[in-house]
Amino acid sequence: MSSAASPAVDLPPVEELLSTAVAAVGGVERPGQIEMVRAVEHAISSGDHLAVQAGTGTGKSLAYLIPSIRHAMTSKGAVVVSTATIALQRQLVDRDLPRLSEALTPQLPHQPTFAILKGRRNYLCRYKASAGWPDEEQDQLFDPREVNATGRMVQRIQEWAQETETGDRDELVPGVNEQAWRQFSVSSRECLGVARCPSGMECFAELARGRAGESDIVVTNHALLAIDAMEDFPLLPEHEVVVVDEAHELVDRVTSVVSGELSEAMVAVTVRRVGRLIEQAISDRLMEAGEDLKALLAAAPAGRLDELPQVLGMTLALVRDAAWACITAMGPRSGGDKDDPESAGLRKAAFTALDEVHDTAQRMLDAFGHAEEVDRAEVVWLEAATDRRPPLLRIAPLTVAGMLRDKLFGDRTVVLTSATLALGGAFDGLARQWGLGNGKDAKAGWAGLDVGSPFDHPRSGILYIAKHLPQPGRDGLPEAYLEEIIELIEAAGGRTLGLFSSMRAAKAATEALRERLSVPLLCQGDDSTMLLVKQFAEDEPTCLFGTLSLWQGVDVPGPSLRLVIIDRIPFPRPDDPLSSARQRHVTAKGGNGFMSVAATHAALLLAQGAGRLLRSQHDKGVVAVLDPRLATARYAGFLRDSLPPFWPTNDPLKVRDALRRLGKA
């Protein structure tokens, strides 16, 4: 870990900069915010990593941006701020950083600068848009209506391409599907490079990188942060400090980046890319191997593969070897200056697709054959077909702790923050997933800090656990649960966010209760989630039911939200291939697999879900958990300790009375 540069003596202390910033935005300094800004500054100056839990309303963005800006004034490199969601990226770049930059400039050597940087796939490729490369994805769509919709999206992108100044996909509203966007974007491995591309000097991705390279603060996402750490070539500007906001999402986002997939559709696209560049007999071998894979996957049951079936092993070897034969037939990877840009682009796209097919097939073969479970590094599973895509094989690492420890934390200072990090009252669970080890170890090089919340949870909220209800079963919501939901919603006068463990449960509850409730009831999927949340927030009696994205993505302060209902403890599904494999792996290594994986997952989601209730200082209400295991199970204490400190009760009469009083207030 590199030691950060010493701050210049003539710079104001962070407390003074914080006071200036808070006054400029018309806010109020809070004890937790002051504690956090000091802790972040200490981490940057000492070089030790820091995990900070800061509740909603703390003002954590200012608390990490101010010491980051101060450090950037005296450092050669930028400070990188990584987020999990587009919403927070936009908040930082469009609101927080412009206001901060203007407010702090009089006290700093120069005006702080900032930029947003995403992966190359997120930017329009000018050359691909103008060259008219062949559409490889269109016939992979099963539904003709999807083809027509994609065609309309392609036309919208073409029109937008004539006027956009950034080429950033996120500015294309409404958004477009992946099939349409792929026709206008390239990955970093497919890119021709600035020197060879006819559009290199006006490349949107390169222009974004250029802006980032000249900025004090670079805002990016967890995926690009992970790719930058893993790859041999840097994607982000030189930096020695990283702030990871929404850090509870880091492990899942990194896992997604380093996971792989293989399907017949993928092989078919690769064959089309390479078909015109080599002899047909050689590309036909790959096509035939892909057809063998298609037949095998169509007949096989979905789920985790603990052992490699002989026929699958043979098929993966056929795919791998056929891809290698194509790679060999392609000749040198660089065709030299004689290649025109279009030919060079097609060759690079073909090599990229071939490498992915070959390397993924080999990786899947390497995942098997270990004598002991503790030696296993990755898990392979078959994912069933959907209406939109055929079945496919997936592979993912059982842990990313080692990668993060070596690649992300190894030579830079990292500050991780979120409203939810201390699970069961301690940071150690997530720290182990990040590869930081036990915080009690003085050599670990990190510290955990909970700066609390400005909300008075015991006075503002009630945690109601319906201890009298039966344990949830697998066959939908019992009638007792439906009756409980009706009574709670009627007492609250609507104003309810229902968080369900699955989309099936949310829809079943909606169908069962719409005719039995006197208030409007919306369900995720009825319209875009953004519009549903807007309607929920604007019409006080309305209720909204939904699943995962609502657990973390809803911010509705005020009287429209008085009651959050959680139907059951959100454990991962027992048949979830990755979490079940990780649980078994931890157990094989002598740990508690259930607590490390399943309970930690549930604790994170429960805390995020319960956090939907209080979004401003004046909010009041109830979090109602219908699952009695939160009161009775041996792991219940760990889960409850992960939640905000609401006033607890198991008495349904007290809760309904409290909700009625709130409705009259």
XYZ file of C-alpha atoms in Angstrom:
665
model
C 0.000 0.000 0.000
C 1.488 3.321 -1.022
C 1.626 6.151 1.447
C -0.424 9.161 0.479
C 1.204 12.512 -0.137
C 1.363 14.889 2.815
C -1.170 17.691 2.623
C 0.160 21.191 2.061
C 0.334 23.223 5.258
C -1.441 26.212 3.747
C -4.618 24.300 2.955
C -7.543 24.819 5.341
C -8.373 21.856 7.603
C -11.190 19.569 6.474
C -13.474 20.838 9.231
C -13.235 24.379 7.850
C -13.857 23.180 4.296
C -16.854 21.190 5.508
C -18.331 24.261 7.223
C -17.916 26.269 4.015
C -19.547 23.546 1.917
C -22.479 22.950 4.262
C -23.176 26.697 4.463
C -23.090 26.946 0.664
C -25.728 24.245 0.218
C -27.894 25.576 3.050
C -27.431 22.515 5.244
C -26.530 21.788 8.843
C -23.355 20.101 10.022
C -23.992 16.814 11.811
C -21.750 15.056 14.359
C -21.576 11.897 12.221
C -20.558 13.912 9.177
C -17.777 15.669 11.092
C -16.554 12.351 12.498
C -16.542 10.813 9.031
C -14.710 13.674 7.314
C -11.929 13.436 9.917
C -11.724 9.653 9.604
C -11.489 9.791 5.798
C -8.737 12.419 6.000
C -6.833 10.245 8.490
C -7.150 7.193 6.231
C -5.815 9.131 3.240
C -2.865 10.531 5.191
C -2.010 7.251 6.966
C -2.554 4.923 4.008
C -4.809 2.595 6.007
C -8.079 1.393 4.524
C -11.338 2.543 6.126
C -14.893 1.161 6.172
C -17.514 3.728 7.248
C -21.158 2.990 7.921
C -23.090 6.249 7.603
C -26.862 6.207 7.877
C -29.246 7.984 5.508
C -29.157 11.730 6.103
C -25.570 11.800 7.400
C -24.288 13.669 4.369
C -21.652 11.066 3.569
C -21.036 12.327 0.030
C -19.686 15.631 1.381
C -17.826 13.759 4.112
C -15.707 11.811 1.631
C -15.589 14.345 -1.233
C -14.068 17.146 0.862
C -10.968 15.222 2.065
C -10.688 13.729 -1.429
C -10.638 17.175 -3.052
C -8.187 18.452 -0.449
C -5.871 15.518 -1.162
C -6.148 16.035 -4.921
C -4.837 19.585 -4.514
C -1.433 18.203 -3.457
C -1.353 14.851 -5.250
C -0.083 14.007 -8.736
C -3.038 11.748 -9.454
C -6.803 11.937 -9.193
C -9.015 10.509 -6.471
C -11.377 7.876 -7.888
C -14.929 7.684 -6.520
C -16.730 4.462 -7.455
C -20.484 3.923 -7.159
C -22.823 1.009 -7.859
C -25.724 2.936 -9.384
C -26.204 5.421 -12.196
C -28.402 7.496 -9.873
C -25.565 8.187 -7.440
C -23.088 8.867 -10.274
C -25.449 11.470 -11.660
C -26.047 12.977 -8.202
C -22.307 13.370 -7.682
C -21.508 14.788 -11.128
C -24.626 16.895 -11.686
C -25.252 18.195 -8.161
C -22.740 17.529 -5.378
C -19.429 18.148 -7.166
C -20.463 21.347 -9.049
C -21.742 22.909 -5.830
C -18.673 21.817 -3.886
C -16.291 23.054 -6.563
C -17.869 26.500 -6.587
C -18.042 26.770 -2.792
C -14.470 25.634 -2.058
C -12.575 27.362 -4.870
C -11.822 30.564 -2.865
C -10.029 28.473 -0.211
C -8.046 26.190 -2.549
C -5.061 26.620 -4.913
C -7.287 26.052 -7.949
C -10.892 25.209 -8.766
C -11.529 21.479 -8.206
C -12.259 19.630 -11.448
C -14.185 16.403 -11.933
C -15.265 13.974 -14.637
C -17.293 10.803 -15.066
C -15.708 7.734 -16.681
C -17.355 4.454 -17.654
C -16.346 1.343 -19.552
C -15.884 1.647 -23.316
C -19.077 -0.335 -23.939
C -21.044 2.565 -22.443
C -19.983 4.995 -25.179
C -21.149 5.192 -28.781
C -18.409 4.086 -31.205
C -18.405 6.688 -33.983
C -16.603 4.386 -36.412
C -18.887 1.392 -35.848
C -21.929 3.653 -36.215
C -20.671 4.999 -39.555
C -19.099 1.824 -40.973
C -22.325 -0.189 -40.984
C -20.848 -3.355 -39.477
C -23.086 -6.430 -39.865
C -25.784 -7.017 -37.275
C -24.861 -10.260 -35.520
C -27.524 -10.363 -32.853
C -30.822 -9.872 -34.619
C -31.724 -13.489 -35.378
C -30.918 -14.564 -31.831
C -34.159 -12.997 -30.662
C -37.011 -15.469 -30.288
C -39.934 -13.041 -30.472
C -40.583 -11.124 -33.740
C -41.983 -8.284 -31.639
C -38.570 -7.961 -29.998
C -36.961 -7.695 -33.435
C -39.314 -4.849 -34.383
C -38.740 -3.084 -31.048
C -34.981 -3.414 -31.489
C -35.265 -1.952 -34.996
C -37.016 1.103 -33.611
C -34.334 1.472 -30.941
C -31.603 1.277 -33.588
C -33.264 4.163 -35.423
C -33.417 6.208 -32.206
C -29.708 5.602 -31.581
C -28.870 6.713 -35.133
C -30.804 9.952 -34.636
C -29.260 10.525 -31.196
C -25.769 9.867 -32.595
C -26.077 12.997 -34.771
C -26.611 15.298 -31.776
C -24.933 13.765 -28.693
C -21.890 15.540 -27.294
C -20.770 12.719 -24.979
C -21.908 9.464 -26.632
C -22.831 8.247 -23.126
C -25.517 5.562 -23.322
C -27.092 6.717 -20.059
C -28.073 10.005 -21.706
C -30.284 8.099 -24.156
C -33.718 8.317 -22.500
C -35.719 6.151 -22.649
C -33.044 3.491 -22.734
C -32.447 0.833 -25.378
C -31.903 -2.899 -25.113
C -28.526 -4.604 -25.311
C -29.120 -5.991 -28.817
C -29.630 -2.510 -30.239
C -26.755 -0.912 -28.329
C -24.213 -3.571 -29.337
C -24.539 -2.450 -32.946
C -23.063 0.918 -31.982
C -20.496 0.028 -29.305
C -17.292 -1.967 -28.910
C -15.496 -3.469 -25.938
C -11.945 -2.408 -25.108
C -10.681 -5.636 -26.696
C -12.586 -4.982 -29.942
C -11.448 -1.359 -30.199
C -8.997 -0.587 -33.039
C -7.196 1.995 -30.935
C -6.767 5.727 -31.458
C -3.917 5.382 -33.964
C -5.710 3.043 -36.378
C -9.352 4.090 -36.050
C -10.537 6.717 -38.569
C -12.662 8.212 -35.777
C -9.940 7.913 -33.149
C -9.380 11.628 -32.653
C -13.084 12.208 -31.933
C -13.750 8.949 -30.048
C -16.240 9.516 -27.230
C -14.551 6.974 -24.937
C -11.106 8.513 -25.497
C -12.452 12.019 -24.973
C -13.970 10.876 -21.661
C -10.632 9.330 -20.656
C -8.881 12.558 -21.576
C -11.218 14.612 -19.386
C -10.741 12.148 -16.533
C -6.963 12.331 -16.856
C -7.052 16.087 -16.256
C -9.492 15.981 -13.317
C -9.068 15.993 -9.558
C -12.040 13.689 -8.929
C -13.020 10.873 -11.307
C -16.441 9.296 -10.769
C -16.773 5.743 -12.090
C -18.616 2.500 -11.335
C -17.660 -0.681 -9.499
C -17.442 -2.672 -12.734
C -14.856 -0.374 -14.337
C -12.985 -0.142 -11.032
C -12.744 -3.943 -10.994
C -11.665 -4.181 -14.648
C -9.025 -1.487 -14.094
C -7.664 -3.419 -11.115
C -7.651 -6.796 -12.901
C -6.331 -5.859 -16.344
C -2.691 -5.340 -17.257
C -3.436 -1.998 -18.935
C -4.878 0.920 -16.911
C -8.338 2.233 -17.743
C -8.523 4.834 -14.984
C -6.115 7.773 -14.563
C -3.198 7.434 -12.160
C -4.552 7.391 -8.614
C -3.559 6.355 -5.113
C -6.890 6.868 -3.313
C -10.229 5.184 -4.084
C -13.575 5.890 -2.413
C -16.086 3.061 -2.847
C -19.595 4.343 -2.184
C -22.468 1.823 -1.984
C -19.711 -0.568 -0.895
C -22.232 -3.241 0.129
C -22.588 -3.887 -3.634
C -18.862 -4.260 -4.340
C -18.547 -8.057 -4.105
C -21.571 -8.729 -6.339
C -20.433 -6.228 -8.987
C -16.872 -7.584 -9.046
C -18.177 -11.156 -9.216
C -20.286 -10.175 -12.212
C -17.253 -8.691 -13.982
C -15.103 -11.802 -13.541
C -17.879 -14.315 -14.326
C -18.169 -15.993 -17.715
C -20.850 -17.590 -19.865
C -21.047 -19.922 -22.833
C -23.987 -20.762 -25.097
C -24.759 -21.910 -28.604
C -25.876 -18.363 -29.449
C -22.456 -17.041 -28.419
C -20.742 -19.639 -30.612
C -23.057 -18.797 -33.531
C -22.188 -15.089 -33.325
C -18.502 -16.032 -33.274
C -18.903 -18.220 -36.365
C -20.530 -15.336 -38.222
C -17.746 -12.966 -37.213
C -15.017 -15.330 -38.389
C -16.851 -16.959 -41.312
C -15.648 -14.574 -44.045
C -12.065 -14.459 -42.765
C -11.041 -18.150 -42.839
C -11.796 -21.306 -44.788
C -15.384 -22.456 -44.327
C -14.341 -25.999 -43.412
C -12.553 -24.653 -40.321
C -15.389 -22.359 -39.212
C -17.822 -25.231 -39.826
C -16.031 -27.199 -37.083
C -16.877 -24.458 -34.616
C -20.460 -24.275 -35.890
C -20.891 -28.054 -35.439
C -19.410 -27.890 -31.930
C -21.870 -25.122 -31.129
C -24.762 -27.244 -32.376
C -23.577 -30.115 -30.172
C -23.522 -27.693 -27.235
C -27.033 -26.484 -28.090
C -28.454 -30.025 -28.118
C -26.715 -30.913 -24.867
C -27.839 -27.811 -22.966
C -31.423 -28.165 -24.207
C -31.633 -31.686 -22.747
C -29.772 -31.100 -19.471
C -31.459 -30.041 -16.211
C -30.739 -26.546 -14.924
C -28.655 -26.152 -11.790
C -25.182 -26.382 -10.296
C -22.658 -28.850 -11.711
C -20.530 -30.361 -8.960
C -18.970 -32.958 -11.258
C -18.258 -32.667 -14.973
C -20.455 -35.073 -16.964
C -18.373 -36.925 -19.539
C -20.466 -35.798 -22.497
C -20.277 -32.147 -21.383
C -16.528 -32.420 -20.944
C -16.188 -33.783 -24.473
C -18.430 -31.047 -25.893
C -16.544 -28.254 -24.106
C -13.276 -29.694 -25.426
C -14.732 -29.739 -28.961
C -15.765 -26.080 -28.642
C -12.382 -25.104 -27.233
C -10.393 -26.943 -29.906
C -12.573 -25.691 -32.753
C -12.168 -22.112 -31.529
C -8.392 -22.599 -31.334
C -8.353 -23.949 -34.905
C -10.120 -20.763 -36.030
C -7.677 -18.576 -34.080
C -4.761 -20.356 -35.738
C -6.327 -20.040 -39.198
C -6.779 -16.284 -38.685
C -3.014 -15.799 -38.714
C -1.226 -12.882 -37.026
C -3.398 -10.749 -34.778
C -2.076 -7.563 -36.318
C -2.619 -7.446 -40.057
C -0.194 -4.542 -40.413
C -0.763 -1.225 -42.131
C -2.064 -2.908 -45.277
C -5.373 -3.665 -43.544
C -7.992 -0.986 -44.074
C -9.815 0.079 -40.861
C -12.955 -1.902 -41.668
C -10.992 -5.130 -42.231
C -8.953 -4.491 -39.109
C -12.144 -3.907 -37.117
C -13.721 -7.121 -38.352
C -10.549 -9.108 -37.579
C -10.306 -7.698 -34.079
C -13.991 -8.407 -33.392
C -13.478 -11.986 -34.616
C -10.402 -12.516 -32.432
C -12.246 -11.090 -29.420
C -15.189 -13.468 -29.875
C -12.925 -16.476 -30.503
C -10.807 -15.728 -27.439
C -13.892 -15.489 -25.239
C -15.324 -18.801 -26.485
C -11.971 -20.609 -26.239
C -10.963 -19.200 -22.844
C -14.395 -19.730 -21.262
C -14.585 -23.349 -22.425
C -11.099 -23.995 -21.036
C -11.969 -22.210 -17.789
C -15.033 -24.426 -17.344
C -12.985 -27.568 -17.908
C -10.425 -26.356 -15.349
C -13.159 -25.818 -12.730
C -13.507 -29.573 -12.160
C -11.275 -32.414 -11.019
C -10.238 -31.134 -7.590
C -9.734 -33.814 -4.974
C -11.114 -31.729 -2.097
C -13.888 -29.149 -1.907
C -11.479 -26.637 -0.338
C -9.386 -26.758 -3.533
C -12.285 -25.753 -5.763
C -11.992 -22.155 -7.011
C -15.017 -21.744 -9.285
C -18.542 -23.011 -9.745
C -20.252 -23.898 -13.034
C -23.996 -24.074 -13.515
C -26.584 -24.402 -16.259
C -29.119 -21.608 -16.475
C -32.454 -22.539 -18.027
C -33.782 -20.896 -21.184
C -36.101 -17.909 -20.943
C -38.459 -16.284 -23.446
C -35.611 -13.994 -24.460
C -32.607 -16.348 -24.652
C -31.559 -20.000 -24.922
C -30.010 -22.012 -22.058
C -26.416 -21.177 -21.175
C -23.545 -22.293 -18.990
C -22.189 -19.851 -16.405
C -19.012 -19.858 -14.342
C -18.108 -17.641 -11.385
C -15.426 -17.571 -8.676
C -16.364 -18.877 -5.239
C -14.702 -15.819 -3.722
C -13.275 -12.557 -4.998
C -11.527 -11.761 -1.707
C -8.075 -12.655 -3.008
C -8.532 -10.624 -6.192
C -9.690 -7.576 -4.254
C -6.922 -7.901 -1.669
C -4.176 -8.131 -4.283
C -5.523 -5.959 -7.077
C -7.638 -3.251 -5.439
C -6.318 -2.864 -1.897
C -2.705 -3.795 -2.586
C -1.167 -0.513 -3.701
C -3.709 2.191 -2.948
C -5.746 3.536 -0.034
C -9.417 2.536 -0.165
C -12.327 4.121 1.725
C -15.517 2.026 1.648
C -18.822 3.499 2.736
C -22.541 2.722 2.766
C -25.553 2.988 5.026
C -25.222 -0.793 5.514
C -21.824 -2.300 6.302
C -21.815 -3.370 9.966
C -23.777 -6.618 9.816
C -24.653 -8.093 13.172
C -23.042 -4.966 14.598
C -19.579 -5.712 13.121
C -17.681 -5.015 9.890
C -15.804 -8.316 9.837
C -18.308 -10.205 7.652
C -17.992 -7.862 4.683
C -14.301 -7.246 5.354
C -13.608 -10.962 4.850
C -15.493 -10.858 1.541
C -13.335 -7.886 0.502
C -10.155 -9.763 1.440
C -9.260 -7.467 4.343
C -9.309 -10.134 7.054
C -10.251 -9.645 10.677
C -10.371 -6.076 11.964
C -8.993 -7.251 15.325
C -5.720 -8.078 13.589
C -3.447 -5.054 13.947
C -1.670 -6.043 10.741
C -4.870 -5.987 8.722
C -4.337 -2.326 7.793
C -7.960 -1.265 8.037
C -10.453 0.187 10.483
C -14.244 0.152 10.737
C -16.291 3.148 11.883
C -20.043 3.536 12.395
C -20.890 7.245 12.534
C -24.554 6.513 13.208
C -27.531 8.336 11.776
C -29.107 11.749 12.337
C -32.466 10.006 12.741
C -33.853 9.127 16.171
C -34.848 5.588 15.216
C -36.489 4.491 18.512
C -38.732 7.583 18.503
C -39.400 7.673 14.762
C -39.907 4.037 13.843
C -41.254 0.722 15.094
C -39.870 -2.683 14.160
C -42.831 -5.055 14.288
C -42.134 -8.783 14.005
C -45.323 -10.817 13.523
C -44.233 -13.566 15.906
C -47.725 -15.101 16.008
C -47.781 -15.963 12.297
C -46.781 -19.411 10.976
C -43.381 -19.816 9.353
C -43.477 -18.987 5.636
C -43.789 -21.994 3.352
C -42.891 -22.640 -0.252
C -46.444 -22.532 -1.580
C -47.071 -18.796 -1.706
C -48.372 -16.514 1.021
C -50.590 -18.203 3.644
C -54.011 -16.656 4.235
C -52.838 -15.510 7.687
C -50.160 -13.378 5.985
C -52.697 -11.831 3.636
C -55.013 -10.992 6.552
C -52.077 -9.425 8.432
C -51.157 -7.287 5.410
C -54.774 -6.102 5.011
C -55.035 -5.075 8.666
C -51.717 -3.205 8.559
C -52.497 -1.365 5.317
C -55.974 -0.373 6.486
C -54.529 0.958 9.751
C -51.929 2.966 7.776
C -54.505 4.281 5.295
C -52.452 2.855 2.430
C -48.997 4.526 2.288
C -47.319 1.111 2.171
C -44.252 -0.246 0.421
C -44.470 -4.042 0.237
C -41.087 -5.732 -0.211
C -41.367 -9.359 -1.250
C -38.750 -12.075 -1.534
C -39.714 -12.913 -5.118
C -41.615 -11.397 -8.015
C -44.025 -14.329 -7.870
C -44.880 -13.510 -4.244
C -45.353 -9.812 -5.025
C -47.728 -10.551 -7.921
C -49.641 -13.178 -5.944
C -50.148 -10.747 -3.064
C -51.263 -8.022 -5.458
C -53.803 -10.264 -7.174
C -55.159 -11.552 -3.864
C -55.467 -8.127 -2.220
C -56.528 -5.701 -4.953
C -60.198 -6.563 -4.516
C -59.948 -6.690 -0.723
C -58.340 -3.276 -0.183
C -59.981 0.128 -0.491
C -56.736 1.887 -1.480
C -54.925 1.834 -4.865
C -52.391 -1.005 -5.165
C -49.530 -0.924 -7.697
C -47.235 -3.850 -8.496
C -43.754 -3.781 -9.952
C -44.036 -4.732 -13.610
C -47.309 -2.837 -14.162
C -45.204 -0.013 -15.621
C -41.576 1.152 -15.460
C -40.311 1.067 -11.878
C -39.418 4.760 -11.995
C -42.965 5.748 -12.978
C -44.513 3.447 -10.372
C -42.373 4.949 -7.599
C -43.309 8.446 -8.796
C -47.027 7.579 -8.709
C -46.613 5.987 -5.263
C -44.872 9.102 -3.914
C -47.415 11.564 -5.337
C -50.632 9.818 -4.217
C -50.604 9.292 -0.455
C -53.095 6.383 -0.120
C -51.373 4.344 -2.839
C -49.455 1.149 -2.007
C -46.603 -0.331 -4.046
C -45.579 -4.005 -4.013
C -42.406 -5.306 -5.576
C -39.137 -7.156 -5.205
C -35.363 -6.710 -5.305
C -34.861 -3.296 -6.963
C -37.391 -1.752 -4.567
C -35.486 -3.061 -1.547
C -32.637 -0.691 -2.372
C -33.886 1.814 -4.927
C -36.804 3.691 -3.345
C -36.397 7.126 -1.764
C -39.826 8.464 -0.755
C -39.667 10.934 2.144
C -42.856 12.345 3.667
C -46.347 11.022 4.430
C -46.646 8.818 1.307
C -44.619 6.112 3.076
C -45.630 5.161 6.605
C -45.356 1.376 6.447
C -42.763 -1.004 5.000
C -43.916 -4.634 4.902
C -41.336 -7.410 4.415
C -42.943 -10.777 3.737
C -40.030 -13.035 4.742
C -36.331 -13.012 5.606
C -34.654 -12.594 2.199
C -32.315 -15.575 2.239
C -30.936 -16.609 -1.145
C -32.887 -19.433 -2.771
C -31.602 -22.846 -1.587
C -31.078 -23.821 -5.236
C -29.174 -20.641 -6.130
C -26.019 -22.135 -7.703
C -23.489 -19.496 -6.672
C -24.602 -18.795 -3.098
C -25.121 -22.497 -2.307
C -21.666 -23.323 -3.693
C -20.092 -20.493 -1.695
C -21.870 -21.667 1.448
C -20.572 -25.217 0.982
C -17.053 -23.938 0.257
C -16.902 -21.851 3.449
C -18.111 -24.867 5.451
C -15.451 -27.103 3.871
C -12.791 -24.612 4.980
C -14.008 -24.831 8.581
C -16.211 -21.730 8.637
C -19.934 -21.276 9.143
C -21.231 -21.303 5.583
C -24.797 -20.415 6.506
C -23.831 -17.343 8.538
C -21.070 -16.196 6.172
C -23.160 -16.428 3.015
C -26.914 -16.881 3.499
C -27.345 -14.890 6.729
C -25.002 -12.123 5.530
C -26.978 -11.826 2.282
C -30.257 -11.670 4.229
C -28.899 -9.137 6.714
C -27.783 -6.793 3.940
C -31.145 -6.885 2.180
C -33.131 -6.588 5.422
C -31.139 -3.518 6.451
C -31.542 -1.982 3.001
C -35.275 -2.723 2.985
C -35.837 -1.339 6.478
C -33.854 1.737 5.426
C -36.653 2.712 3.020
C -38.806 3.907 5.945
C -36.965 6.969 7.287
C -35.684 9.211 4.495
C -35.953 12.612 6.242
C -35.856 13.993 9.784
C -39.646 14.237 9.965
C -40.516 10.733 8.754
C -42.227 8.280 11.094
C -43.645 4.818 10.596
C -43.413 1.047 10.936
C -41.262 -1.702 9.455
C -43.355 -4.875 9.656
C -41.586 -8.202 9.140
C -44.143 -10.993 8.778
C -41.585 -13.813 9.118
C -41.628 -14.985 12.783
C -38.129 -16.449 12.421
C -36.756 -12.933 12.925
C -37.894 -13.320 16.551
C -37.399 -17.036 17.156
C -34.525 -18.475 15.084
C -31.005 -18.978 16.444
C -29.635 -16.493 13.877
C -32.334 -13.881 14.636
C -30.088 -11.785 16.886
C -27.510 -11.354 14.109
C -30.199 -10.184 11.688
C -31.840 -7.810 14.170
C -28.453 -6.325 15.082
C -27.996 -5.483 11.392
C -31.156 -3.334 11.370
C -31.548 0.304 12.458
C -32.378 0.574 16.195
C -36.164 0.959 15.868
C -38.430 0.440 18.878
C -39.282 -3.291 18.742
C -42.597 -5.022 19.389
C -44.439 -8.239 18.579
C -47.867 -6.809 19.472
C -50.085 -6.290 16.386
C -52.610 -4.159 18.308
C -49.966 -1.637 19.374
C -48.685 -1.397 15.811
C -52.103 -0.845 14.249
C -52.936 1.789 16.876
C -49.652 3.583 16.162
C -50.342 3.575 12.426
C -53.845 4.987 12.949
C -52.448 7.782 15.141
C -49.895 8.613 12.457
C -52.659 8.814 9.868
C -54.495 11.405 11.958
C -51.388 13.487 12.725
